[in-house]
């Protein structure tokens, strides 16, 4: 059926969503430079993530995958990374404490740069210019020159990913994520809100539990389970030349790993079974994901499972549904049944963002908090009906106090969108909305168990 795999075998297949690089030799030069760089992650880490995801697949853990729609070359700073990590840690602790299972934390970070587009070009005035495809490809400024794909950006994306990952490792292992600092993960603008107060209460309960453990003679300070966390990285494996350049053979097992991130996924627009993206991901041993939109039928999904996870390794494959709040419950049930009947041990995660995007009257792309909660509710209900585990959520968020998604406890309205609309691509939940969402998700899952 499938011929032997190599890091470059995707080149034999039709590859959607690839930039029209103007200069082939400049592209080759950039890819050569990246191929000569050290890997960003190690095979052993990707294997550990896979075993954690296997616990999710078995219904014993929950996946929180979160971060920017698209990382930015301009909005890149230690503060920005720290704030995003803070929110992810807050959400994870809410879910862990309220649901009572470990939360596997995966950032859309340190490599989430490339964006698929619905149109090749965009009309500006009376000219068509290439669409913006993420900072790894071109500049968002609306001019033909800025939009020309520039392969030097691939190299810059590699270096920014390395810096981001370095800081992420420092924060997660160097004390910032210590559970005794659970109060310090919350930001001022979150603390003052109802969901912030709810978080403070939960943090105080955790403090008391830690004090209780210490009183019982348990060393909480020196216990790595309490003082360090693992936050893994992930992105859409879209620009395949970049991914190929970071694909390396693991010296321990002789298998190939895409060392650009721990986990890679294929997007809704590039998931054809005989396409280049599925071809590339089937050969790397990282845990992989695939977005599943409303058009994906059970037959397609079973074939996808067979191609991406023929050995049926638990934790290898995460199916990330993004069907829209109105379609999810009825749309998902037959898929859950088919995959369970076929015996494929997948992680099911809910992306409640991409099926609920619309344009506000002022033209801003947005999403409503209520639709996001509603899609997760439908996702959980479908799992309850089929007896499967609603394994996780996949969300776009930032630690900043932006105004990109409507609703939430602050009831952000159309008029608020203009205040701080900063995303490079899709609208993200702000820190308050994210903390609020974590409480809502925890309630939905608790009802389920
Ligand atoms: C994304 O995750 O930002 C994205 C483009 O999603 P999808 O492929 O599901 O449309
Ligand atoms: Co997006």
Tab-separated table of C-alpha atoms and ligand atoms in Angstrom:
chain	number	residue	atom	x	y	z
A	1	UNK	CA	0.000	0.000	0.000
A	2	UNK	CA	2.425	2.640	1.229
A	3	UNK	CA	5.946	2.682	-0.112
A	4	UNK	CA	8.929	2.921	2.237
A	5	UNK	CA	9.162	6.203	4.121
A	6	UNK	CA	11.957	8.741	4.142
A	7	UNK	CA	12.037	12.275	5.565
A	8	UNK	CA	11.753	13.501	1.972
A	9	UNK	CA	9.113	11.072	0.666
A	10	UNK	CA	6.402	13.739	1.112
A	11	UNK	CA	7.977	15.428	-1.919
A	12	UNK	CA	6.400	12.771	-4.154
A	13	UNK	CA	2.911	13.776	-3.006
A	14	UNK	CA	0.736	16.812	-3.645
A	15	UNK	CA	1.534	19.319	-0.870
A	16	UNK	CA	-1.157	21.882	-0.173
A	17	UNK	CA	-0.589	25.252	1.505
A	18	UNK	CA	3.100	25.558	0.601
A	19	UNK	CA	4.426	29.083	-0.029
A	20	UNK	CA	5.501	30.056	-3.546
A	21	UNK	CA	9.134	30.676	-2.602
A	22	UNK	CA	10.495	33.049	-5.231
A	23	UNK	CA	14.071	31.767	-5.156
A	24	UNK	CA	14.647	28.011	-4.999
A	25	UNK	CA	18.347	28.269	-4.211
A	26	UNK	CA	17.751	30.707	-1.330
A	27	UNK	CA	15.184	28.263	0.056
A	28	UNK	CA	17.635	25.383	-0.244
A	29	UNK	CA	20.294	27.421	1.517
A	30	UNK	CA	17.991	28.185	4.471
A	31	UNK	CA	16.897	24.569	4.776
A	32	UNK	CA	20.546	23.456	4.722
A	33	UNK	CA	21.317	25.880	7.536
A	34	UNK	CA	18.452	24.489	9.623
A	35	UNK	CA	19.454	20.903	8.906
A	36	UNK	CA	22.898	21.719	10.338
A	37	UNK	CA	21.431	23.098	13.578
A	38	UNK	CA	20.926	21.029	16.749
A	39	UNK	CA	17.513	19.443	17.277
A	40	UNK	CA	15.060	21.495	19.375
A	41	UNK	CA	13.698	18.501	21.278
A	42	UNK	CA	14.986	15.005	21.933
A	43	UNK	CA	13.445	11.700	20.969
A	44	UNK	CA	13.230	10.582	24.592
A	45	UNK	CA	11.058	13.582	25.457
A	46	UNK	CA	8.676	12.863	22.592
A	47	UNK	CA	8.470	9.247	23.770
A	48	UNK	CA	7.649	10.407	27.308
A	49	UNK	CA	4.888	12.639	25.956
A	50	UNK	CA	3.540	9.685	23.996
A	51	UNK	CA	3.359	7.581	27.139
A	52	UNK	CA	1.554	10.424	28.939
A	53	UNK	CA	-0.873	10.668	26.034
A	54	UNK	CA	-1.393	6.904	26.318
A	55	UNK	CA	-2.759	7.601	29.813
A	56	UNK	CA	-5.130	10.137	28.257
A	57	UNK	CA	-6.243	7.599	25.645
A	58	UNK	CA	-6.967	5.158	28.475
A	59	UNK	CA	-9.137	7.724	30.288
A	60	UNK	CA	-6.686	8.319	33.130
A	61	UNK	CA	-5.397	11.798	32.276
A	62	UNK	CA	-6.527	14.959	30.492
A	63	UNK	CA	-4.795	16.869	27.679
A	64	UNK	CA	-4.521	20.654	27.748
A	65	UNK	CA	-3.087	21.898	24.446
A	66	UNK	CA	-2.980	25.682	24.306
A	67	UNK	CA	-1.232	28.738	22.964
A	68	UNK	CA	-1.268	31.271	20.157
A	69	UNK	CA	-2.990	30.719	16.860
A	70	UNK	CA	0.269	31.974	15.368
A	71	UNK	CA	3.399	33.025	17.218
A	72	UNK	CA	4.828	36.359	16.215
A	73	UNK	CA	8.350	37.551	15.402
A	74	UNK	CA	7.433	41.012	16.705
A	75	UNK	CA	5.481	40.204	19.837
A	76	UNK	CA	8.288	38.019	21.198
A	77	UNK	CA	9.546	38.584	24.736
A	78	UNK	CA	10.236	36.814	28.015
A	79	UNK	CA	7.150	38.493	29.498
A	80	UNK	CA	4.931	37.228	26.745
A	81	UNK	CA	6.162	33.631	27.150
A	82	UNK	CA	5.914	33.792	30.942
A	83	UNK	CA	2.357	35.149	30.861
A	84	UNK	CA	1.243	32.429	28.489
A	85	UNK	CA	2.864	29.786	30.659
A	86	UNK	CA	1.181	31.255	33.747
A	87	UNK	CA	-2.265	30.862	32.228
A	88	UNK	CA	-1.528	27.340	31.073
A	89	UNK	CA	-0.334	26.428	34.594
A	90	UNK	CA	-3.432	28.044	36.118
A	91	UNK	CA	-5.753	26.165	33.790
A	92	UNK	CA	-3.890	22.915	34.413
A	93	UNK	CA	-4.076	23.261	38.185
A	94	UNK	CA	-7.801	24.041	38.036
A	95	UNK	CA	-8.372	20.948	35.921
A	96	UNK	CA	-6.089	18.710	37.996
A	97	UNK	CA	-7.602	19.793	41.294
A	98	UNK	CA	-11.209	19.720	40.145
A	99	UNK	CA	-11.157	16.638	37.942
A	100	UNK	CA	-8.623	14.640	39.929
A	101	UNK	CA	-6.542	13.340	37.027
A	102	UNK	CA	-3.088	14.402	35.787
A	103	UNK	CA	-3.147	17.095	33.110
A	104	UNK	CA	-0.755	16.692	30.188
A	105	UNK	CA	0.337	20.196	29.181
A	106	UNK	CA	1.230	20.859	25.552
A	107	UNK	CA	1.858	24.398	24.289
A	108	UNK	CA	1.083	25.681	20.825
A	109	UNK	CA	4.459	27.277	21.372
A	110	UNK	CA	8.081	27.304	20.239
A	111	UNK	CA	7.290	26.620	16.575
A	112	UNK	CA	3.620	27.484	15.923
A	113	UNK	CA	4.309	29.982	13.155
A	114	UNK	CA	2.877	28.730	9.861
A	115	UNK	CA	-0.727	29.358	8.845
A	116	UNK	CA	-2.845	27.633	6.209
A	117	UNK	CA	-5.031	30.090	4.277
A	118	UNK	CA	-8.354	29.702	2.514
A	119	UNK	CA	-7.140	31.867	-0.419
A	120	UNK	CA	-3.716	32.100	-2.092
A	121	UNK	CA	-4.060	35.839	-2.490
A	122	UNK	CA	-5.746	38.787	-0.854
A	123	UNK	CA	-7.207	41.794	-2.680
A	124	UNK	CA	-5.772	45.081	-1.430
A	125	UNK	CA	-7.187	48.088	-3.260
A	126	UNK	CA	-7.233	46.838	-6.828
A	127	UNK	CA	-4.288	44.427	-6.647
A	128	UNK	CA	-3.969	40.841	-5.492
A	129	UNK	CA	-1.067	40.206	-3.145
A	130	UNK	CA	0.018	36.857	-1.615
A	131	UNK	CA	-1.859	35.943	1.580
A	132	UNK	CA	-0.084	36.210	4.916
A	133	UNK	CA	1.079	32.693	5.875
A	134	UNK	CA	2.620	33.321	9.281
A	135	UNK	CA	5.875	34.985	10.266
A	136	UNK	CA	7.840	31.883	9.258
A	137	UNK	CA	6.928	32.742	5.637
A	138	UNK	CA	6.158	36.438	5.125
A	139	UNK	CA	5.262	39.731	6.781
A	140	UNK	CA	1.606	40.615	7.452
A	141	UNK	CA	1.929	44.195	6.120
A	142	UNK	CA	-0.470	44.584	3.204
A	143	UNK	CA	1.993	45.119	0.379
A	144	UNK	CA	3.264	42.821	-2.349
A	145	UNK	CA	6.870	43.248	-1.173
A	146	UNK	CA	6.096	42.387	2.464
A	147	UNK	CA	4.101	39.348	1.437
A	148	UNK	CA	6.832	37.847	-0.726
A	149	UNK	CA	7.836	34.586	0.984
A	150	UNK	CA	11.328	34.953	2.435
A	151	UNK	CA	13.182	31.734	3.349
A	152	UNK	CA	15.422	33.552	5.845
A	153	UNK	CA	12.307	33.586	8.010
A	154	UNK	CA	12.553	29.789	8.323
A	155	UNK	CA	15.920	30.225	10.018
A	156	UNK	CA	14.576	32.991	12.244
A	157	UNK	CA	11.650	30.764	13.261
A	158	UNK	CA	14.110	28.037	14.251
A	159	UNK	CA	16.095	30.446	16.449
A	160	UNK	CA	13.009	31.966	18.045
A	161	UNK	CA	11.708	28.463	18.785
A	162	UNK	CA	15.048	27.604	20.431
A	163	UNK	CA	14.883	30.728	22.660
A	164	UNK	CA	11.260	30.099	23.559
A	165	UNK	CA	11.936	26.491	24.433
A	166	UNK	CA	14.960	27.480	26.495
A	167	UNK	CA	12.883	29.866	28.586
A	168	UNK	CA	10.057	27.358	28.860
A	169	UNK	CA	12.474	24.773	30.223
A	170	UNK	CA	13.910	27.336	32.680
A	171	UNK	CA	10.496	28.390	33.952
A	172	UNK	CA	9.110	24.876	34.285
A	173	UNK	CA	12.181	23.355	35.965
A	174	UNK	CA	13.683	26.348	37.743
A	175	UNK	CA	11.123	27.140	40.446
A	176	UNK	CA	8.487	29.234	38.652
A	177	UNK	CA	6.131	26.241	38.390
A	178	UNK	CA	6.596	25.166	42.032
A	179	UNK	CA	3.175	24.323	43.437
A	180	UNK	CA	3.895	26.453	46.507
A	181	UNK	CA	3.761	29.433	44.122
A	182	UNK	CA	0.257	28.621	42.933
A	183	UNK	CA	-0.948	32.059	44.121
A	184	UNK	CA	1.775	33.788	42.130
A	185	UNK	CA	0.614	32.322	38.803
A	186	UNK	CA	-2.347	34.617	38.738
A	187	UNK	CA	-2.068	38.110	37.300
A	188	UNK	CA	-3.495	41.219	38.891
A	189	UNK	CA	-6.096	41.783	36.205
A	190	UNK	CA	-7.309	38.215	36.721
A	191	UNK	CA	-7.349	38.313	40.546
A	192	UNK	CA	-9.897	41.121	40.630
A	193	UNK	CA	-12.463	39.196	38.557
A	194	UNK	CA	-15.006	36.615	39.812
A	195	UNK	CA	-13.105	33.769	38.144
A	196	UNK	CA	-9.890	35.185	39.643
A	197	UNK	CA	-11.395	35.059	43.117
A	198	UNK	CA	-12.509	31.519	42.473
A	199	UNK	CA	-8.937	30.707	41.479
A	200	UNK	CA	-7.584	32.347	44.660
A	201	UNK	CA	-9.873	30.145	46.711
A	202	UNK	CA	-8.667	27.018	44.943
A	203	UNK	CA	-5.037	28.141	45.384
A	204	UNK	CA	-5.639	28.584	49.128
A	205	UNK	CA	-7.038	25.065	49.336
A	206	UNK	CA	-3.899	23.759	47.613
A	207	UNK	CA	-1.761	25.729	50.096
A	208	UNK	CA	-3.611	24.127	52.970
A	209	UNK	CA	-3.198	20.678	51.444
A	210	UNK	CA	0.564	21.280	51.089
A	211	UNK	CA	0.775	22.492	54.710
A	212	UNK	CA	-1.123	19.385	55.767
A	213	UNK	CA	1.322	17.149	53.874
A	214	UNK	CA	4.296	18.900	55.491
A	215	UNK	CA	2.675	18.508	58.915
A	216	UNK	CA	2.438	14.791	58.179
A	217	UNK	CA	6.181	14.718	57.578
A	218	UNK	CA	6.100	14.682	53.761
A	219	UNK	CA	8.907	16.750	52.229
A	220	UNK	CA	7.035	18.929	49.754
A	221	UNK	CA	9.932	21.274	48.901
A	222	UNK	CA	12.264	18.617	47.515
A	223	UNK	CA	9.620	16.645	45.630
A	224	UNK	CA	10.013	17.179	41.870
A	225	UNK	CA	6.371	16.173	41.336
A	226	UNK	CA	5.408	19.316	43.216
A	227	UNK	CA	8.176	21.697	42.221
A	228	UNK	CA	8.554	21.054	38.474
A	229	UNK	CA	6.201	20.514	35.557
A	230	UNK	CA	6.565	19.216	32.026
A	231	UNK	CA	5.243	21.521	29.340
A	232	UNK	CA	5.664	20.003	25.893
A	233	UNK	CA	5.697	21.873	22.585
A	234	UNK	CA	3.600	21.374	19.473
A	235	UNK	CA	2.657	23.021	16.204
A	236	UNK	CA	0.950	22.341	12.905
A	237	UNK	CA	3.481	20.600	10.665
A	238	UNK	CA	2.651	22.755	7.657
A	239	UNK	CA	5.862	23.904	5.965
A	240	UNK	CA	7.227	20.485	5.185
A	241	UNK	CA	10.709	21.567	4.089
A	242	UNK	CA	11.249	23.051	7.554
A	243	UNK	CA	9.973	19.901	9.274
A	244	UNK	CA	12.126	17.679	7.064
A	245	UNK	CA	15.221	19.739	7.917
A	246	UNK	CA	14.656	19.067	11.618
A	247	UNK	CA	13.901	15.368	11.217
A	248	UNK	CA	16.658	13.279	12.740
A	249	UNK	CA	17.347	9.601	13.315
A	250	UNK	CA	17.205	8.596	16.976
A	251	UNK	CA	20.510	6.929	17.775
A	252	UNK	CA	18.897	4.695	20.427
A	253	UNK	CA	16.137	3.157	18.333
A	254	UNK	CA	17.038	3.999	14.733
A	255	UNK	CA	13.628	5.612	14.221
A	256	UNK	CA	12.990	9.092	12.809
A	257	UNK	CA	11.765	11.952	14.958
A	258	UNK	CA	10.733	15.409	13.847
A	259	UNK	CA	12.804	17.325	16.400
A	260	UNK	CA	11.100	20.683	15.724
A	261	UNK	CA	8.564	19.920	18.511
A	262	UNK	CA	7.432	17.105	20.759
A	263	UNK	CA	4.067	16.770	19.011
A	264	UNK	CA	3.034	17.725	15.474
A	265	UNK	CA	-0.395	17.858	13.955
A	266	UNK	CA	-1.865	18.033	10.469
A	267	UNK	CA	-4.432	20.766	9.901
A	268	UNK	CA	-7.973	20.614	8.588
A	269	UNK	CA	-6.937	21.876	5.142
A	270	UNK	CA	-4.059	19.457	4.527
A	271	UNK	CA	-5.240	16.136	5.908
A	272	UNK	CA	-5.796	14.261	2.606
A	273	UNK	CA	-4.860	10.607	3.044
A	274	UNK	CA	-2.600	10.593	-0.021
A	275	UNK	CA	-1.303	14.122	0.545
A	276	UNK	CA	2.182	15.211	1.522
A	277	UNK	CA	1.358	16.175	5.128
A	278	UNK	CA	-0.079	12.815	6.143
A	279	UNK	CA	2.772	11.137	4.280
A	280	UNK	CA	5.329	13.113	6.278
A	281	UNK	CA	3.734	12.552	9.676
A	282	UNK	CA	3.199	8.821	9.201
A	283	UNK	CA	6.958	8.279	9.222
A	284	UNK	CA	8.018	10.238	12.288
A	285	UNK	CA	7.775	8.563	15.677
A	286	UNK	CA	6.550	11.648	17.577
A	287	UNK	CA	3.035	11.674	18.924
A	288	UNK	CA	0.942	13.209	16.130
A	289	UNK	CA	-2.469	14.814	15.829
A	290	UNK	CA	-4.986	15.509	13.108
A	291	UNK	CA	-7.730	18.126	13.033
A	292	UNK	CA	-11.146	16.625	12.332
A	293	UNK	CA	-13.697	19.014	10.827
A	294	UNK	CA	-17.395	18.486	10.107
A	295	UNK	CA	-16.718	16.833	6.720
A	296	UNK	CA	-14.618	13.974	8.060
A	297	UNK	CA	-16.618	10.732	7.901
A	298	UNK	CA	-16.061	7.522	9.804
A	299	UNK	CA	-14.510	5.725	6.792
A	300	UNK	CA	-12.008	8.491	6.289
A	301	UNK	CA	-11.127	8.528	9.974
A	302	UNK	CA	-10.536	4.784	10.137
A	303	UNK	CA	-8.211	4.981	7.145
A	304	UNK	CA	-6.428	7.915	8.743
A	305	UNK	CA	-5.945	5.890	11.939
A	306	UNK	CA	-4.549	2.998	9.885
A	307	UNK	CA	-2.109	5.260	8.033
A	308	UNK	CA	-0.920	7.329	11.001
A	309	UNK	CA	-1.011	4.602	13.632
A	310	UNK	CA	-0.914	1.186	11.944
A	311	UNK	CA	0.568	-0.476	15.035
A	312	UNK	CA	-2.165	0.997	17.220
A	313	UNK	CA	0.204	2.494	19.746
A	314	UNK	CA	-1.748	4.235	22.518
A	315	UNK	CA	-0.849	7.939	22.687
A	316	UNK	CA	0.563	8.027	19.151
A	317	UNK	CA	-2.531	9.631	17.605
A	318	UNK	CA	-4.701	12.480	18.870
A	319	UNK	CA	-7.857	13.348	16.942
A	320	UNK	CA	-8.656	17.020	17.447
A	321	UNK	CA	-12.294	17.646	16.554
A	322	UNK	CA	-13.344	21.161	15.447
A	323	UNK	CA	-16.837	20.859	14.125
A	324	UNK	CA	-18.640	23.914	15.503
A	325	UNK	CA	-20.937	24.084	18.513
A	326	UNK	CA	-24.027	23.146	16.459
A	327	UNK	CA	-22.533	20.079	14.792
A	328	UNK	CA	-20.379	18.493	17.439
A	329	UNK	CA	-22.719	16.321	19.474
A	330	UNK	CA	-24.447	14.552	16.588
A	331	UNK	CA	-21.427	14.729	14.285
A	332	UNK	CA	-19.022	13.206	16.754
A	333	UNK	CA	-21.014	10.249	18.004
A	334	UNK	CA	-20.723	8.020	14.897
A	335	UNK	CA	-16.998	8.781	14.739
A	336	UNK	CA	-16.459	7.811	18.373
A	337	UNK	CA	-18.351	4.591	17.786
A	338	UNK	CA	-16.463	3.691	14.601
A	339	UNK	CA	-13.028	4.336	16.080
A	340	UNK	CA	-13.867	2.453	19.293
A	341	UNK	CA	-15.303	-0.497	17.329
A	342	UNK	CA	-12.149	-0.649	15.229
A	343	UNK	CA	-10.070	-0.776	18.414
A	344	UNK	CA	-7.935	2.312	17.705
A	345	UNK	CA	-6.552	3.737	20.972
A	346	UNK	CA	-6.783	7.449	20.126
A	347	UNK	CA	-6.837	10.551	22.288
A	348	UNK	CA	-9.943	12.624	21.552
A	349	UNK	CA	-9.413	16.345	22.030
A	350	UNK	CA	-11.874	19.162	21.438
A	351	UNK	CA	-10.795	22.293	19.575
A	352	UNK	CA	-13.785	24.539	20.320
A	353	UNK	CA	-12.245	27.508	18.481
A	354	UNK	CA	-11.963	26.856	14.742
A	355	UNK	CA	-15.539	25.773	14.092
A	356	UNK	CA	-16.952	28.864	15.810
A	357	UNK	CA	-15.207	31.776	14.102
A	358	UNK	CA	-17.245	34.604	12.560
A	359	UNK	CA	-16.822	38.241	11.599
A	360	UNK	CA	-18.127	40.922	13.961
A	361	UNK	CA	-19.933	43.918	12.391
A	362	UNK	CA	-16.654	45.891	12.461
A	363	UNK	CA	-15.054	43.179	10.342
A	364	UNK	CA	-12.934	41.681	13.151
A	365	UNK	CA	-12.648	37.897	13.150
A	366	UNK	CA	-13.951	36.710	16.523
A	367	UNK	CA	-15.444	33.863	18.560
A	368	UNK	CA	-17.954	33.918	21.383
A	369	UNK	CA	-17.032	32.436	24.752
A	370	UNK	CA	-20.479	30.825	24.983
A	371	UNK	CA	-20.007	28.990	21.666
A	372	UNK	CA	-16.640	27.733	22.891
A	373	UNK	CA	-18.193	26.354	26.094
A	374	UNK	CA	-21.103	25.004	24.081
A	375	UNK	CA	-18.837	23.029	21.715
A	376	UNK	CA	-16.996	21.508	24.690
A	377	UNK	CA	-20.338	20.623	26.289
A	378	UNK	CA	-21.456	18.849	23.097
A	379	UNK	CA	-18.094	17.068	22.929
A	380	UNK	CA	-18.437	15.821	26.514
A	381	UNK	CA	-22.045	14.766	25.930
A	382	UNK	CA	-21.162	12.780	22.832
A	383	UNK	CA	-18.473	10.950	24.795
A	384	UNK	CA	-20.833	10.273	27.655
A	385	UNK	CA	-23.375	8.791	25.237
A	386	UNK	CA	-20.767	6.546	23.591
A	387	UNK	CA	-18.878	5.550	26.725
A	388	UNK	CA	-15.588	7.077	25.551
A	389	UNK	CA	-13.271	9.532	27.334
A	390	UNK	CA	-13.392	13.249	26.447
A	391	UNK	CA	-9.614	13.372	26.595
A	392	UNK	CA	-8.761	17.031	26.319
A	393	UNK	CA	-9.112	20.493	24.908
A	394	UNK	CA	-7.102	22.356	22.281
A	395	UNK	CA	-7.468	26.133	22.610
A	396	UNK	CA	-6.028	29.406	21.330
A	397	UNK	CA	-5.157	31.766	24.169
A	398	UNK	CA	-2.714	34.339	25.428
A	399	UNK	CA	-1.706	35.531	28.874
A	400	UNK	CA	-2.326	39.146	27.885
A	401	UNK	CA	-5.501	41.086	28.599
A	402	UNK	CA	-6.509	41.209	24.925
A	403	UNK	CA	-10.031	41.709	23.574
A	404	UNK	CA	-10.300	39.257	20.710
A	405	UNK	CA	-13.042	36.800	21.767
A	406	UNK	CA	-16.507	38.003	22.811
A	407	UNK	CA	-18.296	37.213	26.060
A	408	UNK	CA	-16.880	35.656	29.205
A	409	UNK	CA	-17.321	37.046	32.707
A	410	UNK	CA	-16.519	40.566	31.454
A	411	UNK	CA	-19.133	40.196	28.691
A	412	UNK	CA	-16.789	41.599	26.024
A	413	UNK	CA	-18.894	43.121	23.258
A	414	UNK	CA	-18.346	43.942	19.570
A	415	UNK	CA	-17.308	47.460	20.580
A	416	UNK	CA	-14.602	46.097	22.929
A	417	UNK	CA	-12.854	44.213	20.124
A	418	UNK	CA	-11.051	47.366	19.001
A	419	UNK	CA	-9.408	47.980	22.403
A	420	UNK	CA	-6.726	45.322	22.290
A	421	UNK	CA	-7.029	43.188	19.193
A	422	UNK	CA	-3.444	41.995	18.736
A	423	UNK	CA	-3.502	38.505	17.294
A	424	UNK	CA	-1.390	37.696	14.264
A	425	UNK	CA	-4.111	35.341	13.034
A	426	UNK	CA	-7.158	33.930	14.880
A	427	UNK	CA	-8.807	35.517	17.972
A	428	UNK	CA	-7.501	34.160	21.281
A	429	UNK	CA	-9.039	33.855	24.731
A	430	UNK	CA	-7.493	36.316	27.177
A	431	UNK	CA	-6.194	35.210	30.581
A	432	UNK	CA	-9.512	35.795	32.387
A	433	UNK	CA	-11.528	33.985	29.757
A	434	UNK	CA	-9.016	31.112	29.856
A	435	UNK	CA	-9.252	30.687	33.634
A	436	UNK	CA	-13.029	30.895	33.393
A	437	UNK	CA	-12.998	28.254	30.653
A	438	UNK	CA	-10.894	25.899	32.780
A	439	UNK	CA	-13.489	26.065	35.576
A	440	UNK	CA	-16.299	25.403	33.084
A	441	UNK	CA	-14.476	22.464	31.538
A	442	UNK	CA	-13.714	21.034	34.984
A	443	UNK	CA	-17.437	21.187	35.820
A	444	UNK	CA	-18.420	19.508	32.563
A	445	UNK	CA	-15.916	16.693	33.060
A	446	UNK	CA	-16.851	16.244	36.703
A	447	UNK	CA	-20.488	15.823	35.737
A	448	UNK	CA	-19.292	13.218	33.282
A	449	UNK	CA	-17.381	11.043	35.739
B	1	LIG	C1	-5.242	26.286	13.752
B	1	LIG	O1	-5.175	25.386	14.610
B	1	LIG	O2	-4.831	27.444	13.947
B	1	LIG	C2	-5.932	25.978	12.465
B	1	LIG	C3	-5.635	26.615	11.348
B	1	LIG	O3	-6.847	25.010	12.619
B	1	LIG	P1	-7.616	24.110	11.531
B	1	LIG	O4	-6.575	23.384	10.747
B	1	LIG	O5	-8.431	23.196	12.397
B	1	LIG	O6	-8.475	25.037	10.710
B	2	LIG	CO1	-6.118	29.264	14.630
